[in-house]
Every structure is written in C-alpha cells, then in structure tokens.
Tab-separated table of C-alpha atoms and ligand atoms in Angstrom:
chain	number	residue	atom	x	y	z
A	1	UNK	CA	9.888	-61.574	137.281
A	2	UNK	CA	10.286	-65.292	138.614
A	3	UNK	CA	11.565	-65.771	142.099
A	4	UNK	CA	12.787	-68.761	144.140
A	5	UNK	CA	13.880	-69.136	147.550
A	6	UNK	CA	17.681	-68.286	146.377
A	7	UNK	CA	16.970	-65.033	145.339
A	8	UNK	CA	16.438	-62.019	147.257
A	9	UNK	CA	14.934	-58.547	146.028
A	10	UNK	CA	16.970	-56.531	143.597
A	11	UNK	CA	18.286	-53.281	145.120
A	12	UNK	CA	18.560	-50.165	143.303
A	13	UNK	CA	20.265	-46.698	144.099
A	14	UNK	CA	21.010	-45.573	140.719
A	15	UNK	CA	22.310	-41.996	141.668
A	16	UNK	CA	25.807	-42.249	142.683
A	17	UNK	CA	27.412	-39.132	144.560
A	18	UNK	CA	30.146	-38.743	141.901
A	19	UNK	CA	30.949	-40.516	138.545
A	20	UNK	CA	33.295	-43.210	139.161
A	21	UNK	CA	33.050	-42.884	143.210
A	22	UNK	CA	31.066	-45.533	144.904
A	23	UNK	CA	28.518	-44.118	146.928
A	24	UNK	CA	28.830	-44.250	150.740
A	25	UNK	CA	27.087	-46.812	152.317
A	26	UNK	CA	24.675	-45.224	154.631
A	27	UNK	CA	23.011	-47.293	157.343
A	28	UNK	CA	20.233	-46.628	159.495
A	29	UNK	CA	16.228	-47.881	160.540
A	30	UNK	CA	13.771	-47.399	158.082
A	31	UNK	CA	12.339	-44.797	160.251
A	32	UNK	CA	15.556	-42.555	160.298
A	33	UNK	CA	15.406	-42.782	156.100
A	34	UNK	CA	11.963	-41.364	155.975
A	35	UNK	CA	12.753	-38.874	158.479
A	36	UNK	CA	15.321	-37.473	156.190
A	37	UNK	CA	12.903	-37.561	153.272
A	38	UNK	CA	10.214	-35.831	155.289
A	39	UNK	CA	12.064	-33.045	156.932
A	40	UNK	CA	16.304	-33.142	156.369
A	41	UNK	CA	16.308	-30.221	159.628
A	42	UNK	CA	14.383	-32.687	161.761
A	43	UNK	CA	16.912	-35.571	160.576
A	44	UNK	CA	19.600	-33.315	161.172
A	45	UNK	CA	18.197	-32.257	164.918
A	46	UNK	CA	17.479	-35.745	166.069
A	47	UNK	CA	20.295	-37.975	164.700
A	48	UNK	CA	23.156	-35.960	163.832
A	49	UNK	CA	23.532	-32.487	165.946
A	50	UNK	CA	25.898	-32.919	169.231
A	51	UNK	CA	25.322	-32.351	172.015
A	52	UNK	CA	21.727	-33.636	171.024
A	53	UNK	CA	19.067	-31.082	171.043
A	54	UNK	CA	16.534	-31.377	174.004
A	55	UNK	CA	13.123	-33.196	172.756
A	56	UNK	CA	10.024	-32.111	174.263
A	57	UNK	CA	8.216	-34.852	176.434
A	58	UNK	CA	6.434	-37.927	175.300
A	59	UNK	CA	2.790	-37.352	174.294
A	60	UNK	CA	0.195	-39.347	175.702
A	61	UNK	CA	-0.510	-40.891	172.407
A	62	UNK	CA	3.242	-42.178	172.221
A	63	UNK	CA	3.067	-43.567	175.680
A	64	UNK	CA	-0.151	-45.401	174.874
A	65	UNK	CA	1.269	-46.705	171.179
A	66	UNK	CA	4.359	-48.003	173.468
A	67	UNK	CA	2.064	-49.530	176.142
A	68	UNK	CA	-0.027	-51.524	173.263
A	69	UNK	CA	2.996	-52.899	171.457
A	70	UNK	CA	4.728	-53.860	174.775
A	71	UNK	CA	1.427	-55.777	175.940
A	72	UNK	CA	1.291	-57.272	172.300
A	73	UNK	CA	4.889	-58.506	172.576
A	74	UNK	CA	4.697	-59.839	175.915
A	75	UNK	CA	1.553	-61.747	175.497
A	76	UNK	CA	3.454	-64.185	173.032
A	77	UNK	CA	6.049	-64.790	176.222
A	78	UNK	CA	3.125	-66.280	178.240
A	79	UNK	CA	2.329	-70.140	178.357
A	80	UNK	CA	-0.081	-71.254	175.387
A	81	UNK	CA	-2.979	-71.631	177.961
A	82	UNK	CA	-2.419	-68.071	179.674
A	83	UNK	CA	-2.413	-66.164	176.149
A	84	UNK	CA	-6.031	-65.086	176.623
A	85	UNK	CA	-7.518	-61.601	175.675
A	86	UNK	CA	-7.869	-61.015	179.561
A	87	UNK	CA	-4.226	-61.425	179.849
A	88	UNK	CA	-3.567	-58.996	177.118
A	89	UNK	CA	-5.622	-56.289	178.785
A	90	UNK	CA	-3.998	-56.983	181.877
A	91	UNK	CA	-0.659	-56.390	180.439
A	92	UNK	CA	-1.675	-53.018	179.339
A	93	UNK	CA	-3.220	-52.186	182.727
A	94	UNK	CA	0.463	-53.189	184.293
A	95	UNK	CA	2.215	-51.175	181.538
A	96	UNK	CA	0.195	-47.960	181.518
A	97	UNK	CA	1.951	-44.840	182.036
A	98	UNK	CA	-0.081	-41.594	183.064
A	99	UNK	CA	2.405	-39.391	180.951
A	100	UNK	CA	0.990	-36.778	178.998
A	101	UNK	CA	-2.438	-37.252	179.705
A	102	UNK	CA	-4.462	-33.923	180.839
A	103	UNK	CA	-5.265	-35.696	184.238
A	104	UNK	CA	-5.687	-39.068	185.842
A	105	UNK	CA	-9.468	-39.261	184.812
A	106	UNK	CA	-8.553	-38.774	180.955
A	107	UNK	CA	-5.742	-41.343	181.495
A	108	UNK	CA	-8.056	-43.764	183.365
A	109	UNK	CA	-10.519	-43.894	180.754
A	110	UNK	CA	-8.165	-44.288	177.768
A	111	UNK	CA	-6.601	-46.989	179.784
A	112	UNK	CA	-9.642	-49.009	180.120
A	113	UNK	CA	-10.458	-48.442	175.963
A	114	UNK	CA	-6.515	-49.556	175.379
A	115	UNK	CA	-7.170	-52.874	177.568
A	116	UNK	CA	-10.480	-53.488	175.424
A	117	UNK	CA	-8.846	-52.628	172.348
A	118	UNK	CA	-6.114	-55.242	172.895
A	119	UNK	CA	-8.490	-57.990	174.276
A	120	UNK	CA	-10.737	-57.682	171.240
A	121	UNK	CA	-7.417	-57.682	169.193
A	122	UNK	CA	-6.352	-60.912	170.844
A	123	UNK	CA	-9.793	-62.392	170.481
A	124	UNK	CA	-9.099	-62.786	166.870
A	125	UNK	CA	-5.450	-64.020	167.355
A	126	UNK	CA	-4.786	-67.829	167.413
A	127	UNK	CA	-2.403	-68.531	170.561
A	128	UNK	CA	-1.429	-71.766	169.274
A	129	UNK	CA	0.148	-70.517	166.262
A	130	UNK	CA	3.256	-68.907	167.112
A	131	UNK	CA	4.814	-66.302	164.950
A	132	UNK	CA	8.016	-67.027	163.068
A	133	UNK	CA	9.292	-63.521	165.084
A	134	UNK	CA	7.956	-60.995	167.720
A	135	UNK	CA	10.031	-57.450	167.310
A	136	UNK	CA	12.228	-59.321	165.595
A	137	UNK	CA	15.450	-57.724	164.453
A	138	UNK	CA	16.215	-57.391	160.733
A	139	UNK	CA	19.201	-56.332	159.065
A	140	UNK	CA	19.376	-55.665	154.773
A	141	UNK	CA	22.093	-54.371	152.772
A	142	UNK	CA	21.011	-53.466	149.476
A	143	UNK	CA	22.645	-54.970	146.018
A	144	UNK	CA	24.427	-51.578	145.477
A	145	UNK	CA	25.642	-51.872	148.789
A	146	UNK	CA	24.286	-48.007	148.983
A	147	UNK	CA	21.949	-48.745	152.053
A	148	UNK	CA	22.424	-50.834	155.076
A	149	UNK	CA	19.115	-50.848	156.891
A	150	UNK	CA	18.278	-52.187	160.578
A	151	UNK	CA	14.996	-52.370	162.238
A	152	UNK	CA	12.676	-54.450	164.109
A	153	UNK	CA	9.078	-56.033	162.953
A	154	UNK	CA	6.267	-55.807	165.286
A	155	UNK	CA	5.398	-59.571	164.077
A	156	UNK	CA	6.505	-61.581	161.441
A	157	UNK	CA	3.913	-64.422	160.580
A	158	UNK	CA	4.370	-67.847	158.690
A	159	UNK	CA	1.016	-68.625	157.480
A	160	UNK	CA	1.187	-72.041	155.885
A	161	UNK	CA	4.592	-71.038	154.179
A	162	UNK	CA	3.610	-67.604	153.496
A	163	UNK	CA	5.638	-64.922	155.295
A	164	UNK	CA	3.672	-61.965	156.381
A	165	UNK	CA	5.279	-58.471	158.167
A	166	UNK	CA	2.624	-57.080	160.405
A	167	UNK	CA	2.916	-53.948	162.004
A	168	UNK	CA	0.746	-52.753	164.640
A	169	UNK	CA	-1.047	-49.254	164.468
A	170	UNK	CA	-2.584	-47.341	167.465
A	171	UNK	CA	-2.988	-43.713	166.136
A	172	UNK	CA	-6.596	-41.798	166.109
A	173	UNK	CA	-7.641	-43.163	162.451
A	174	UNK	CA	-7.397	-46.736	160.970
A	175	UNK	CA	-4.852	-46.940	158.182
A	176	UNK	CA	-6.317	-46.502	154.371
A	177	UNK	CA	-5.868	-49.070	151.921
A	178	UNK	CA	-3.129	-47.411	150.138
A	179	UNK	CA	-0.821	-47.253	153.266
A	180	UNK	CA	0.413	-50.646	153.109
A	181	UNK	CA	1.189	-50.753	149.426
A	182	UNK	CA	2.929	-47.472	149.647
A	183	UNK	CA	4.725	-48.185	153.189
A	184	UNK	CA	8.613	-47.919	152.638
A	185	UNK	CA	9.451	-49.130	155.893
A	186	UNK	CA	6.901	-52.255	155.555
A	187	UNK	CA	8.614	-52.880	152.077
A	188	UNK	CA	12.247	-52.794	153.399
A	189	UNK	CA	11.252	-55.153	156.166
A	190	UNK	CA	9.709	-57.750	153.756
A	191	UNK	CA	13.097	-57.427	151.658
A	192	UNK	CA	14.965	-57.790	154.708
A	193	UNK	CA	13.074	-61.033	155.562
A	194	UNK	CA	13.631	-62.186	152.182
A	195	UNK	CA	17.246	-61.596	152.436
A	196	UNK	CA	17.784	-63.168	156.108
A	197	UNK	CA	15.241	-66.139	155.831
A	198	UNK	CA	15.964	-66.931	152.250
A	199	UNK	CA	12.269	-66.933	151.595
A	200	UNK	CA	9.822	-64.760	149.484
A	201	UNK	CA	8.433	-62.613	151.587
A	202	UNK	CA	5.979	-59.947	149.775
A	203	UNK	CA	2.785	-59.697	151.944
A	204	UNK	CA	2.962	-56.849	154.565
A	205	UNK	CA	-0.226	-55.808	156.671
A	206	UNK	CA	-1.118	-52.855	158.972
A	207	UNK	CA	-3.164	-53.897	161.905
A	208	UNK	CA	-4.807	-50.831	163.786
A	209	UNK	CA	-5.661	-52.032	167.098
A	210	UNK	CA	-8.101	-49.640	168.287
A	211	UNK	CA	-10.446	-50.431	165.363
A	212	UNK	CA	-9.008	-54.252	164.723
A	213	UNK	CA	-8.894	-52.713	160.874
A	214	UNK	CA	-6.048	-54.972	159.054
A	215	UNK	CA	-4.990	-53.441	155.398
A	216	UNK	CA	-2.825	-55.801	153.397
A	217	UNK	CA	-0.680	-55.673	150.322
A	218	UNK	CA	1.251	-58.047	148.445
A	219	UNK	CA	4.299	-56.463	146.570
A	220	UNK	CA	5.385	-58.034	143.318
A	221	UNK	CA	8.875	-58.906	143.052
A	222	UNK	CA	9.208	-55.935	140.983
A	223	UNK	CA	7.398	-53.286	143.131
A	224	UNK	CA	9.555	-54.383	146.255
A	225	UNK	CA	12.512	-53.977	144.052
A	226	UNK	CA	11.463	-50.558	142.884
A	227	UNK	CA	10.844	-49.845	146.849
A	228	UNK	CA	14.407	-50.907	147.856
A	229	UNK	CA	15.785	-48.887	145.117
A	230	UNK	CA	13.886	-45.828	146.300
A	231	UNK	CA	15.469	-46.412	149.658
A	232	UNK	CA	18.792	-46.562	148.159
A	233	UNK	CA	18.191	-43.352	146.143
A	234	UNK	CA	17.199	-41.873	149.513
A	235	UNK	CA	20.191	-43.244	151.445
A	236	UNK	CA	22.618	-41.853	148.562
A	237	UNK	CA	20.924	-38.285	149.563
A	238	UNK	CA	21.075	-38.588	153.259
A	239	UNK	CA	24.854	-40.555	153.000
A	240	UNK	CA	26.089	-37.019	151.182
A	241	UNK	CA	23.983	-34.623	153.574
A	242	UNK	CA	25.833	-36.757	156.676
A	243	UNK	CA	29.070	-36.372	155.230
A	244	UNK	CA	28.471	-32.629	154.882
A	245	UNK	CA	27.930	-32.537	158.414
A	246	UNK	CA	30.596	-34.483	159.531
A	247	UNK	CA	32.602	-31.691	157.803
A	248	UNK	CA	30.706	-28.405	158.964
A	249	UNK	CA	28.385	-29.262	161.440
A	250	UNK	CA	25.142	-27.932	162.153
A	251	UNK	CA	26.186	-24.793	159.707
A	252	UNK	CA	25.743	-27.283	157.086
A	253	UNK	CA	23.213	-26.102	154.153
A	254	UNK	CA	21.765	-29.645	153.421
A	255	UNK	CA	19.054	-29.716	155.897
A	256	UNK	CA	16.454	-27.589	154.456
A	257	UNK	CA	13.403	-27.210	157.066
A	258	UNK	CA	10.102	-28.842	155.542
A	259	UNK	CA	7.298	-26.994	157.184
A	260	UNK	CA	4.083	-28.444	157.401
A	261	UNK	CA	0.994	-29.118	159.718
A	262	UNK	CA	3.236	-31.950	161.196
A	263	UNK	CA	5.600	-29.050	162.710
A	264	UNK	CA	2.656	-28.744	165.298
A	265	UNK	CA	3.781	-31.971	166.513
A	266	UNK	CA	7.477	-32.217	166.014
A	267	UNK	CA	9.362	-32.824	169.069
A	268	UNK	CA	12.193	-30.866	168.104
A	269	UNK	CA	10.610	-27.696	167.058
A	270	UNK	CA	11.972	-25.713	169.816
A	271	UNK	CA	15.331	-25.620	167.890
A	272	UNK	CA	13.547	-25.014	164.503
A	273	UNK	CA	12.067	-21.141	163.936
A	274	UNK	CA	10.614	-22.053	160.486
A	275	UNK	CA	8.459	-24.955	162.245
A	276	UNK	CA	7.280	-23.033	165.010
A	277	UNK	CA	6.019	-20.452	162.351
A	278	UNK	CA	3.370	-23.088	161.229
A	279	UNK	CA	1.318	-22.462	164.385
A	280	UNK	CA	1.055	-23.372	167.851
A	281	UNK	CA	2.099	-26.587	169.270
A	282	UNK	CA	-0.751	-29.391	170.015
A	283	UNK	CA	-1.416	-30.210	173.590
A	284	UNK	CA	0.064	-33.228	174.719
A	285	UNK	CA	-3.189	-35.563	174.584
A	286	UNK	CA	-4.291	-34.004	171.343
A	287	UNK	CA	-3.302	-37.258	169.396
A	288	UNK	CA	-5.326	-39.366	171.698
A	289	UNK	CA	-8.250	-41.248	169.633
A	290	UNK	CA	-11.800	-40.351	170.458
A	291	UNK	CA	-13.316	-42.934	172.574
A	292	UNK	CA	-16.546	-44.579	172.420
A	293	UNK	CA	-19.312	-43.909	174.724
A	294	UNK	CA	-18.523	-46.868	176.797
A	295	UNK	CA	-15.280	-45.344	177.782
A	296	UNK	CA	-16.785	-41.782	178.183
A	297	UNK	CA	-19.494	-41.998	180.630
A	298	UNK	CA	-21.603	-38.823	181.116
B	301	SF4	S1	9.568	-28.153	163.287
B	301	SF4	FE1	8.814	-28.654	161.280
B	301	SF4	S2	10.377	-27.946	159.824
B	301	SF4	FE2	11.229	-27.854	161.883
B	301	SF4	S3	12.340	-29.715	162.135
B	301	SF4	FE3	10.106	-30.142	163.048
B	301	SF4	S4	9.191	-30.836	161.185
B	301	SF4	FE4	10.883	-29.973	160.234
C-alpha cells in the first residue's frame, strides 16, 4: 500500500454491535484498552465501578519507573549545556521516593543503580537534538469512529525526517525482539502521530533504561492498519461492556475475571476472589530488577 503525507493509517473495527446500528465510540488510553483485553474484571474495577474500589499502595518498581520517566522528561527542560548525564542522575536522586522498598538500605542501593542507568542512557543521547515531543499528548479517532484514543508518548523523535515513537521501559528484564512489533499501544501512538502531524509514522522503539537495550520495529502501512483495526474491535467490545455496566452496574456479567500469574501483582485483587485464588500476593519490592555487584556491596 502506498502512502503520502496526506494519508492517515486506515482504521478497522469490522464488528458492529447490531446490524444497522452504528457502533458507539469508545474513548480511552491504550492502557485502558489493553486492560479490557487482558482482564475485563480488572477493567471494571479500575475504570468503571463507583465508588472507586480501593487500590493497593504503589510498589517499589512502579515508583522507580515513575522517577526514571520524570528524570528523562525533565532533562530536556534544562539548558543545552546543562543536559549532561550527571544532571540526569541528579534528577533521579531529587525525585526519588522510598515507597514500597523493604527498607532504606534497599532503597539507597536501587537509587544508586537508577542514577547510574539514567546517566549511562543519557550518555548516548545528543542533548543538541531536541525531540519533536517529550511526554507529548496525542489523540486519534479511527476511520470507523469506533475508537477515540488519547494518551502520552514518552518521546517523539524526528531523525532526519523519520518520525520515531520512543517508549521507555524500566522493568526487570529487557524487552524481547517481538515486543515492539506486537505492542498495540506503540502502534496506536504511531497512528496518532501520523494523523496529528500529517506525516507518515511507522517506526516504534522500546528503550530499556537499566540495560540500555533498544528494540525497534518498523510497521508497514498495512501492519499499522491491522493494529488500528484490532484496537477498533477491542473498543467495540469494551463499549458494549461499558453500556451494560451503565445499565446494571457491577452486577454486569460482561466483566469476567481472567486469572493468571499476573494476579499476584494486581492492585485490585483485594476485590477479586478468583484472582486471590491464584496465589499469594508478591511483596512490594519483588518487581525490582536484580542489581550489579557494584550496587550490591558484600
Ligand atoms: S486479580 Fe487477576 S482476575 Fe482479578 S482483577 Fe486482577 S488481574 Fe483480573
């Protein structure tokens, strides 16, 4: 399929709720959409039920991820001469939170590691080349008007005319080769950029800050359109479920639990007996990455 600057990626959404009746437009972030796909029960508990069910306290690895994302955002607000790797490390130190750690010693070791990861990562970033966007808000309506997507991109690069969606990762393990290719959120962000900037955008990258691993994928126009179509179909199902919840509340039968090992991490499992049956909850610090010897003095 050819492309031009005026074209935008096609949207799908073949499944309509009722023949002759337009599908309701569903709006939300890619993470809301994937939450519905992964576990409708969790979707209901997090996004629909009111009063809002209480969620568990933030885990340590989540706090680390937030701090690193904030540091990599704020680094671009510094003057060009101040954008040094050590300035990135300082931003991590200043934004650090001890929430979720076993104790202050564990927190300090992970703070030191996170400062080093960010400094190492930024050593490979040219401070003179401004991204097109940092934590850039984007929005997108697919061709069938089934899906209204809005969200925020960690970084949007313009590399000699090529637009690249960059997503920072901070988890225990580097992303695999397939993750950038299969990621629905990344594809939707690329489609949104294409539409908003009226410039073709098909390149997506995952940057794993702790390891410096970069995983890249270039969509074709067709593969991007297929992702948008997939999102439209999920949005159609989520819209139906939303409508049923509006009628019947939390008694709705459209939010089946999807028990899996991930239930041991779920922050609403206190409201989900099926998820609790999977096994005991992981401790707050269990998602932290393993540290190098340098950060783990004997
Ligand atoms: S505990 Fe598991 S099944 Fe229950 S809401 Fe969370 S992810 Fe879904």
